[in-house]
mmCIF file with all atom_site columns, C-alpha atoms in Angstrom:
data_model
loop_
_atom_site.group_PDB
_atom_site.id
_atom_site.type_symbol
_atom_site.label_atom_id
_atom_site.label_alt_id
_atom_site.label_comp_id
_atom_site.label_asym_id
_atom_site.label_entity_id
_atom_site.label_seq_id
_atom_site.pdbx_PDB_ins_code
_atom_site.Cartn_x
_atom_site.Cartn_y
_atom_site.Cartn_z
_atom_site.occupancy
_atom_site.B_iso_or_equiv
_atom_site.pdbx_formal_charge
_atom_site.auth_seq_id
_atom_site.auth_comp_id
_atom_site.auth_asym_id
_atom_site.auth_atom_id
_atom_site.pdbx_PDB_model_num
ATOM 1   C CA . UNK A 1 1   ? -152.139 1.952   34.551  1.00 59.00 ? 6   UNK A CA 1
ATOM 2   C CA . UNK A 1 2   ? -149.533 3.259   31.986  1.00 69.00 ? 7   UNK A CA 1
ATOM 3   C CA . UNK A 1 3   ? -146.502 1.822   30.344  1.00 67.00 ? 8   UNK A CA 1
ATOM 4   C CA . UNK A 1 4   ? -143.689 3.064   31.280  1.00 70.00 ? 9   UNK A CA 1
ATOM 5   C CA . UNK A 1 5   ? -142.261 5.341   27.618  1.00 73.00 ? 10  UNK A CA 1
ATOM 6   C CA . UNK A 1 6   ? -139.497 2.919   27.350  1.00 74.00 ? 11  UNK A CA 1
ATOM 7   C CA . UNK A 1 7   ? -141.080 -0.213  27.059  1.00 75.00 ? 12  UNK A CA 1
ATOM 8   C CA . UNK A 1 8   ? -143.091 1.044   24.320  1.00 74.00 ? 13  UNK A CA 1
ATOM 9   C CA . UNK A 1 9   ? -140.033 2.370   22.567  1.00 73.00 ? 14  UNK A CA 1
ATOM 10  C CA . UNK A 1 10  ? -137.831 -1.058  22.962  1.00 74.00 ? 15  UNK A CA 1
ATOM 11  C CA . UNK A 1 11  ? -141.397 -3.145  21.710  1.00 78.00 ? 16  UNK A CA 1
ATOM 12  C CA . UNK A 1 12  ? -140.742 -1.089  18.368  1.00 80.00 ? 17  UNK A CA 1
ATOM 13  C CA . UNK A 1 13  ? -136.323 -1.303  18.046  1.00 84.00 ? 18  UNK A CA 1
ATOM 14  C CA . UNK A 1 14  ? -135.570 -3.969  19.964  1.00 86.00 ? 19  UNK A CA 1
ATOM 15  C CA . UNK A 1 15  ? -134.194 -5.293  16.858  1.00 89.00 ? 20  UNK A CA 1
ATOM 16  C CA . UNK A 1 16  ? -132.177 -2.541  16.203  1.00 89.00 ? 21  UNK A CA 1
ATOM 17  C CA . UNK A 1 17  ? -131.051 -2.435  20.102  1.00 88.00 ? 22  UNK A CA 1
ATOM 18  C CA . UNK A 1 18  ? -129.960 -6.686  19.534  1.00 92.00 ? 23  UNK A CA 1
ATOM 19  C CA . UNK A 1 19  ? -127.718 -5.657  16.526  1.00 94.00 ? 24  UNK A CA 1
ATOM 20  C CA . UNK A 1 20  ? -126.260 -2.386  18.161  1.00 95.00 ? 25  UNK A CA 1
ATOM 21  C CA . UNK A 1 21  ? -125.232 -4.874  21.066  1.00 95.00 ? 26  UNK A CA 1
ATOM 22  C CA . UNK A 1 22  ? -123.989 -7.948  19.203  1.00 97.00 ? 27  UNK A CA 1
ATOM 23  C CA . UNK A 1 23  ? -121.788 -5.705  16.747  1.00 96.00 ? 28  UNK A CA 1
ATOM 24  C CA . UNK A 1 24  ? -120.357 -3.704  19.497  1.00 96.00 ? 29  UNK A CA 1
ATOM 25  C CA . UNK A 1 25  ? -119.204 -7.303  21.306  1.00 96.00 ? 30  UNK A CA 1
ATOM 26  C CA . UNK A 1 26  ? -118.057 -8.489  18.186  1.00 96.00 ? 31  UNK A CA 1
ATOM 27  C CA . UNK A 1 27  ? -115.695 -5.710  17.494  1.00 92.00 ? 32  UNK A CA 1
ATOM 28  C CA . UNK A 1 28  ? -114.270 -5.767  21.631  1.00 92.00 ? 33  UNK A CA 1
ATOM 29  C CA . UNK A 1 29  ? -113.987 -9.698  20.593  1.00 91.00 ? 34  UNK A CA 1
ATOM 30  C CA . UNK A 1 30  ? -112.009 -9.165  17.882  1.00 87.00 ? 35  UNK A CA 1
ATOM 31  C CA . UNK A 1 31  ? -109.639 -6.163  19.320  1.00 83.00 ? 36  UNK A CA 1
ATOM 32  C CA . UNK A 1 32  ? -108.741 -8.309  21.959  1.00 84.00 ? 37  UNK A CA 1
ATOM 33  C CA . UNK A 1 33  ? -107.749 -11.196 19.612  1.00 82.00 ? 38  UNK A CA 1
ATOM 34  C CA . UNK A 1 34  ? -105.212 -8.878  17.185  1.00 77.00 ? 39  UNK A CA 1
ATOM 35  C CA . UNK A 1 35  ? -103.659 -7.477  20.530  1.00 76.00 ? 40  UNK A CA 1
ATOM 36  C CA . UNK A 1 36  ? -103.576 -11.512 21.607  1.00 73.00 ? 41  UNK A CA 1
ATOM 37  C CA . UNK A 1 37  ? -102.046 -12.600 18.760  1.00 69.00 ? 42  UNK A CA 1
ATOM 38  C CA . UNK A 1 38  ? -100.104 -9.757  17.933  1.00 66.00 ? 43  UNK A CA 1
ATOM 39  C CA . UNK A 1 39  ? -101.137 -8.952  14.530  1.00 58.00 ? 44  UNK A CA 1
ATOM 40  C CA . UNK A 1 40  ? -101.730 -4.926  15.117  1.00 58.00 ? 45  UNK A CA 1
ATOM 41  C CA . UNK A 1 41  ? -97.853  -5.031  14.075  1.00 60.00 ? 46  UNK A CA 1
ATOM 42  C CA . UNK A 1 42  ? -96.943  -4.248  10.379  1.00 59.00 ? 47  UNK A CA 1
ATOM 43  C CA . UNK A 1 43  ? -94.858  -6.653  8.534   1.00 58.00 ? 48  UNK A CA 1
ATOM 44  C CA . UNK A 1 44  ? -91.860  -5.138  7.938   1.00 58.00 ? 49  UNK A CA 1
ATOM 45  C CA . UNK A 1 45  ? -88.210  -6.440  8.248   1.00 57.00 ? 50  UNK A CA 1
ATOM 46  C CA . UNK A 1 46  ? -86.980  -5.959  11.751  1.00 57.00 ? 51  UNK A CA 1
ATOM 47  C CA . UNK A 1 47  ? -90.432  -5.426  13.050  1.00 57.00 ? 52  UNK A CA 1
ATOM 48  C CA . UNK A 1 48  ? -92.809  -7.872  14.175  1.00 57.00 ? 53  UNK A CA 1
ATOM 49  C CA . UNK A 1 49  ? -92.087  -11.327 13.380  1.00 59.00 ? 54  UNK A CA 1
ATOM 50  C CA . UNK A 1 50  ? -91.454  -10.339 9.699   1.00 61.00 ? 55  UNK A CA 1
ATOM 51  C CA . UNK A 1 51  ? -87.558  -12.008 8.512   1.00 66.00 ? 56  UNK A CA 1
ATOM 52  C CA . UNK A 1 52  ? -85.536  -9.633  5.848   1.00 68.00 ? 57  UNK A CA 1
ATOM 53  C CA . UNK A 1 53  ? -84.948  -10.868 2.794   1.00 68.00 ? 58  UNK A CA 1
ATOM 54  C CA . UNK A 1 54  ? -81.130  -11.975 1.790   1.00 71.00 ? 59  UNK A CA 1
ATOM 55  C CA . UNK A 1 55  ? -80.420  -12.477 -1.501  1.00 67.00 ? 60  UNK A CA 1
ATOM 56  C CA . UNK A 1 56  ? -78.606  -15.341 -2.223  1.00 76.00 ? 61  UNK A CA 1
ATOM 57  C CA . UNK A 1 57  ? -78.853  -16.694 -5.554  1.00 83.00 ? 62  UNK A CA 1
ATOM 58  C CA . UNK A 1 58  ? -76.461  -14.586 -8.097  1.00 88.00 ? 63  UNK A CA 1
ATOM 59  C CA . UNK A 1 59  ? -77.207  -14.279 -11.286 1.00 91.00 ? 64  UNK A CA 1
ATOM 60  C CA . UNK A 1 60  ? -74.200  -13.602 -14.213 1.00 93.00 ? 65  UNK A CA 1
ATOM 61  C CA . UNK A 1 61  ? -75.895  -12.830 -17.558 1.00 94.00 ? 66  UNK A CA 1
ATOM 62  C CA . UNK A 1 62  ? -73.766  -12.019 -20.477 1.00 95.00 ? 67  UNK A CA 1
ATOM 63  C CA . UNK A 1 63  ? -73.896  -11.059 -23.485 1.00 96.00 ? 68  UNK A CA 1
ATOM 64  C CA . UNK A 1 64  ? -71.830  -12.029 -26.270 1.00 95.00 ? 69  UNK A CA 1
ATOM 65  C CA . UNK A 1 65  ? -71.486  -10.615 -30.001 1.00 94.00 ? 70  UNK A CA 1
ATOM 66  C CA . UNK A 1 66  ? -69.086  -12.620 -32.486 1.00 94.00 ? 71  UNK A CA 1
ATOM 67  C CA . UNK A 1 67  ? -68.047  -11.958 -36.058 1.00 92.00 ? 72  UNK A CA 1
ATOM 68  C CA . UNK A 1 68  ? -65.363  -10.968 -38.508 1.00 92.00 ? 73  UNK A CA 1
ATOM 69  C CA . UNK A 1 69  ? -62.485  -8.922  -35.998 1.00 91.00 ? 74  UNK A CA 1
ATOM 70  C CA . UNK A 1 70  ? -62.900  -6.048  -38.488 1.00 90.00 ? 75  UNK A CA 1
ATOM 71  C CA . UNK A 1 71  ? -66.644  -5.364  -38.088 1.00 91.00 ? 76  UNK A CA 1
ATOM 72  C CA . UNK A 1 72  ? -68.111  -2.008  -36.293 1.00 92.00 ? 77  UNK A CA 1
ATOM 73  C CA . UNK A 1 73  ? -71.653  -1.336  -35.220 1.00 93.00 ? 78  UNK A CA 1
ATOM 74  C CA . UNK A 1 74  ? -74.012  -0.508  -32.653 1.00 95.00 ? 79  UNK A CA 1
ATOM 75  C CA . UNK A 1 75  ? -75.571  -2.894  -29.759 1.00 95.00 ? 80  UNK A CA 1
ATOM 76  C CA . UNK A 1 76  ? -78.502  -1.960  -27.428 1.00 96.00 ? 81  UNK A CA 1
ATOM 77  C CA . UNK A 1 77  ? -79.153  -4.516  -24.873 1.00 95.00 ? 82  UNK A CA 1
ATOM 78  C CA . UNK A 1 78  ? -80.745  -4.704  -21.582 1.00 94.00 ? 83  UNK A CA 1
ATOM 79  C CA . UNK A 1 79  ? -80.039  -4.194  -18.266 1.00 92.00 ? 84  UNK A CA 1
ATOM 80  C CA . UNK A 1 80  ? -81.009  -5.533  -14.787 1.00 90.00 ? 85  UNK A CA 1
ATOM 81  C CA . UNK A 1 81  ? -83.423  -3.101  -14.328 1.00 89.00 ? 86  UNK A CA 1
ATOM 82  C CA . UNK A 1 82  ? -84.676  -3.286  -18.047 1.00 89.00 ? 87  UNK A CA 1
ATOM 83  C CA . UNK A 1 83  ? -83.665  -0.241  -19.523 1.00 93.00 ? 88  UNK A CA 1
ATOM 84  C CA . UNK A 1 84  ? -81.859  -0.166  -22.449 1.00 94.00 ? 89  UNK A CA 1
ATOM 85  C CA . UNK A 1 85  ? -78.395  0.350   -23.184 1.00 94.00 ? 90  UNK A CA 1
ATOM 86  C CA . UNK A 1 86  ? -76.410  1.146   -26.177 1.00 95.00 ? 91  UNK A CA 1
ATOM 87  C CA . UNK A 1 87  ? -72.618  0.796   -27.582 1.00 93.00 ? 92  UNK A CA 1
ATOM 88  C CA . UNK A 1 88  ? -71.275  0.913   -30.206 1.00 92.00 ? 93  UNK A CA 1
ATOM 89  C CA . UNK A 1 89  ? -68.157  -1.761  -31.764 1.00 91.00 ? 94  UNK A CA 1
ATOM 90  C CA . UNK A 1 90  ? -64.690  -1.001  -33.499 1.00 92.00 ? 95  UNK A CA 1
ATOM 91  C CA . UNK A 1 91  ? -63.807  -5.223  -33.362 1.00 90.00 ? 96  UNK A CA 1
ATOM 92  C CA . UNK A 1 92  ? -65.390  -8.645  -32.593 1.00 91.00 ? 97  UNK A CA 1
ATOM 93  C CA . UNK A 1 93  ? -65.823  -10.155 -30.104 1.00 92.00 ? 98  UNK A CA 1
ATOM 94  C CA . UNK A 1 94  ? -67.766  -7.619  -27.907 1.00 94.00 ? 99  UNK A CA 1
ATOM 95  C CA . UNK A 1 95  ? -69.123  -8.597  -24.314 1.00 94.00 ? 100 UNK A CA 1
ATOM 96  C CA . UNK A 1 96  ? -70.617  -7.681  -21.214 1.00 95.00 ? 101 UNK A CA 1
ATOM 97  C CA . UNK A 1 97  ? -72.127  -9.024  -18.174 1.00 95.00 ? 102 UNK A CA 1
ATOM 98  C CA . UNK A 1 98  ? -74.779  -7.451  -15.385 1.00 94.00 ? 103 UNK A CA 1
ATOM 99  C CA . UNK A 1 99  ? -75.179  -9.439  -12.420 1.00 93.00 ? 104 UNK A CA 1
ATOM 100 C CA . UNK A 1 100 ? -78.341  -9.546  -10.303 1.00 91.00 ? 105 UNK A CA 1
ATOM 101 C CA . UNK A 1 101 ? -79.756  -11.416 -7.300  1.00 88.00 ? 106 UNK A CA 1
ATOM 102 C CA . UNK A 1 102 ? -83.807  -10.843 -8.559  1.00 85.00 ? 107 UNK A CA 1
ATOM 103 C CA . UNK A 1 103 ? -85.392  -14.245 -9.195  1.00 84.00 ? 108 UNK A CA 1
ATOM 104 C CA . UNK A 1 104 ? -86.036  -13.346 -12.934 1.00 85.00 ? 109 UNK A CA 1
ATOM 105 C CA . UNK A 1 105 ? -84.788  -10.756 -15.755 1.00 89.00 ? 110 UNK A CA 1
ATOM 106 C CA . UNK A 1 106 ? -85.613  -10.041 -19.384 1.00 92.00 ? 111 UNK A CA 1
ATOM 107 C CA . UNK A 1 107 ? -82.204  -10.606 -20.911 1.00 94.00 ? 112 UNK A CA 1
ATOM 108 C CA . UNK A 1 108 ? -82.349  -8.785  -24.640 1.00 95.00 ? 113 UNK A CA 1
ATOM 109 C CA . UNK A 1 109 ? -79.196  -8.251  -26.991 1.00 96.00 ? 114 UNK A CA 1
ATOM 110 C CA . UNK A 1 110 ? -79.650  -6.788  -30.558 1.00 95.00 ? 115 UNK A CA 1
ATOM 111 C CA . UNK A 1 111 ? -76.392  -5.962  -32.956 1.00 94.00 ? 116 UNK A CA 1
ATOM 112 C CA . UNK A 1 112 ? -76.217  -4.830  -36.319 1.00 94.00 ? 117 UNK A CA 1
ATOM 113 C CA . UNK A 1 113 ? -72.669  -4.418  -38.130 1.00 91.00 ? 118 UNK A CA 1
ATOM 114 C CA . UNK A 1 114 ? -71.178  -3.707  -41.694 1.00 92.00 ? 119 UNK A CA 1
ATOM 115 C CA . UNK A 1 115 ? -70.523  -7.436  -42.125 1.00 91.00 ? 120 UNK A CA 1
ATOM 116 C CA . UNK A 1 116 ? -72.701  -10.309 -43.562 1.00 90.00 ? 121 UNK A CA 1
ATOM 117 C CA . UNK A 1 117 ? -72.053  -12.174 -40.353 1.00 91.00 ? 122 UNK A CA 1
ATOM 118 C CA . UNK A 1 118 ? -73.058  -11.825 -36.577 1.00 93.00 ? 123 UNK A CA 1
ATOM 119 C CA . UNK A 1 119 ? -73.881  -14.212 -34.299 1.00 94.00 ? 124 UNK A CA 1
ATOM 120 C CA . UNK A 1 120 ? -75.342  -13.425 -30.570 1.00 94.00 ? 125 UNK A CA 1
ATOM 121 C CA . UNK A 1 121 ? -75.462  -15.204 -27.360 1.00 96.00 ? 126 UNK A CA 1
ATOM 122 C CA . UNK A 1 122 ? -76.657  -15.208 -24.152 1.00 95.00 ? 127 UNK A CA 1
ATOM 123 C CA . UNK A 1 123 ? -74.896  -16.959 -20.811 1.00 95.00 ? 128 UNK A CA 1
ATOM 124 C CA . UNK A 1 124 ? -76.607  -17.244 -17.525 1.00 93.00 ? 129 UNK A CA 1
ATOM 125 C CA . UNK A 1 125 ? -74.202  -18.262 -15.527 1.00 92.00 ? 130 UNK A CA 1
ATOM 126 C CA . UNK A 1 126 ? -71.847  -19.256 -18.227 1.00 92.00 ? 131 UNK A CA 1
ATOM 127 C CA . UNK A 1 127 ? -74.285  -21.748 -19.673 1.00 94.00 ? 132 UNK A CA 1
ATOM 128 C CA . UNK A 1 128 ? -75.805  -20.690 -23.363 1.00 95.00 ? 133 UNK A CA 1
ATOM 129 C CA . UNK A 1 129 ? -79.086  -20.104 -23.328 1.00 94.00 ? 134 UNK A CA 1
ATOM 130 C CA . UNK A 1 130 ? -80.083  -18.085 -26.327 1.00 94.00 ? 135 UNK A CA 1
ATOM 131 C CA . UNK A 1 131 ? -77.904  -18.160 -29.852 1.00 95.00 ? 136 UNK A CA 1
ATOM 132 C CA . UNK A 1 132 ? -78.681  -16.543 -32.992 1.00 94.00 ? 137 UNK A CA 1
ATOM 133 C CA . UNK A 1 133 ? -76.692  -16.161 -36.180 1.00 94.00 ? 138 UNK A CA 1
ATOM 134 C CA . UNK A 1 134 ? -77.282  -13.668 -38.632 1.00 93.00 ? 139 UNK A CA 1
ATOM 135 C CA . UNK A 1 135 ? -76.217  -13.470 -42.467 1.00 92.00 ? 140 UNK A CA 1
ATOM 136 C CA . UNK A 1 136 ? -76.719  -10.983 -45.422 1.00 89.00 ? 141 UNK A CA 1
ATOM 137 C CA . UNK A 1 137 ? -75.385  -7.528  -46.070 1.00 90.00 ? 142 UNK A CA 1
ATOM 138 C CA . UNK A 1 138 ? -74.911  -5.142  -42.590 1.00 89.00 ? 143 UNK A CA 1
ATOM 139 C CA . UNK A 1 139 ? -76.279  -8.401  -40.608 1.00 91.00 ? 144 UNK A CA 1
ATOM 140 C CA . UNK A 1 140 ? -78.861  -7.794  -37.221 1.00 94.00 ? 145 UNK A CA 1
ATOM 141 C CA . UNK A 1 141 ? -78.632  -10.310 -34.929 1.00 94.00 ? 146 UNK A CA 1
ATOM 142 C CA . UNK A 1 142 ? -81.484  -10.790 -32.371 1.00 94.00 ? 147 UNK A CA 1
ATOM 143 C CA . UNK A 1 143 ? -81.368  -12.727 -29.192 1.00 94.00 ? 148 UNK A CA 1
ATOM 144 C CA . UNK A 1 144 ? -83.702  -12.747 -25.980 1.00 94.00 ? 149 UNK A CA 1
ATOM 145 C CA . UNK A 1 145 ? -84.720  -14.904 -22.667 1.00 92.00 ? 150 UNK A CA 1
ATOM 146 C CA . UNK A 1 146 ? -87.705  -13.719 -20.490 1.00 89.00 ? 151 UNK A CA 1
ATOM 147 C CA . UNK A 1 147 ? -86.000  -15.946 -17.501 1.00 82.00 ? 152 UNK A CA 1
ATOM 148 C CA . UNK A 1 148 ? -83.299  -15.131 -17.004 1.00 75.00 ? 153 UNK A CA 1
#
């Protein structure tokens, strides 16, 4: 008597036929847990289980250039985004402030004037956290803080 074709076929894959089976219930198994649990959702604000983000935590930085009243010059500093900006000075003192809510900014201030004295600062918050004073002919003053 004969075997029937398919027993000599499954003699010679059967291992193939045991993986075929065991990955096809391991991917129904795991379906049915992300539609359990609920993860097939994105996280997104207002979608899901996901919470938007409110900022809450305001930031003042300022920047401060002092010298003689009479002094002109140019500034370039940057801003909340980190691009720079320039402007120029007719009289000391010159400020400005940018406000942001991120949890960190690269606060940078450079000045040069026609004096021999400049001094720059930098508030966060109204508390100094950078100071530099410059002196010599047409004085540059540098000051920066990675955290601000």
């Amino acid at each position: 008597m004969t075997k029937p074709p398919i027993i000599g076929w499954l003699k010679r894959f059967w291992v193939i036929v045991v993986v075929a089976v065991a990955l096809v219930a391991a991917g129904a198994v795991v379906g049915r847990l992300r539609t359990f649990f609920d993860t097939d959702q994105p996280l997104a604000p207002g979608v899901g289980h996901a919470d938007a983000i409110v900022a809450f935590n305001t930031k003042r930085v300022t920047y401060e250039i002092v010298g003689p009243q009479t002094a002109t010059g140019r500034i370039s500093y940057l801003d909340v985004n980190g691009k720079t900006l320039e402007a120029g000075f007719t009289s000391l003192p010159w400020s400005t402030t940018v406000t942001t809510t991120a949890p960190g900014m690269l606060a940078n201030v450079v000045a040069q004037g026609d004096t021999d004295g400049l001094v720059c600062r930098i508030l966060v918050n109204d508390k100094v956290v950078d100071e530099n004073h410059a002196v010599g002919r047409d004085a540059q003053a540098f000051c920066l803080d990675k955290a601000a």
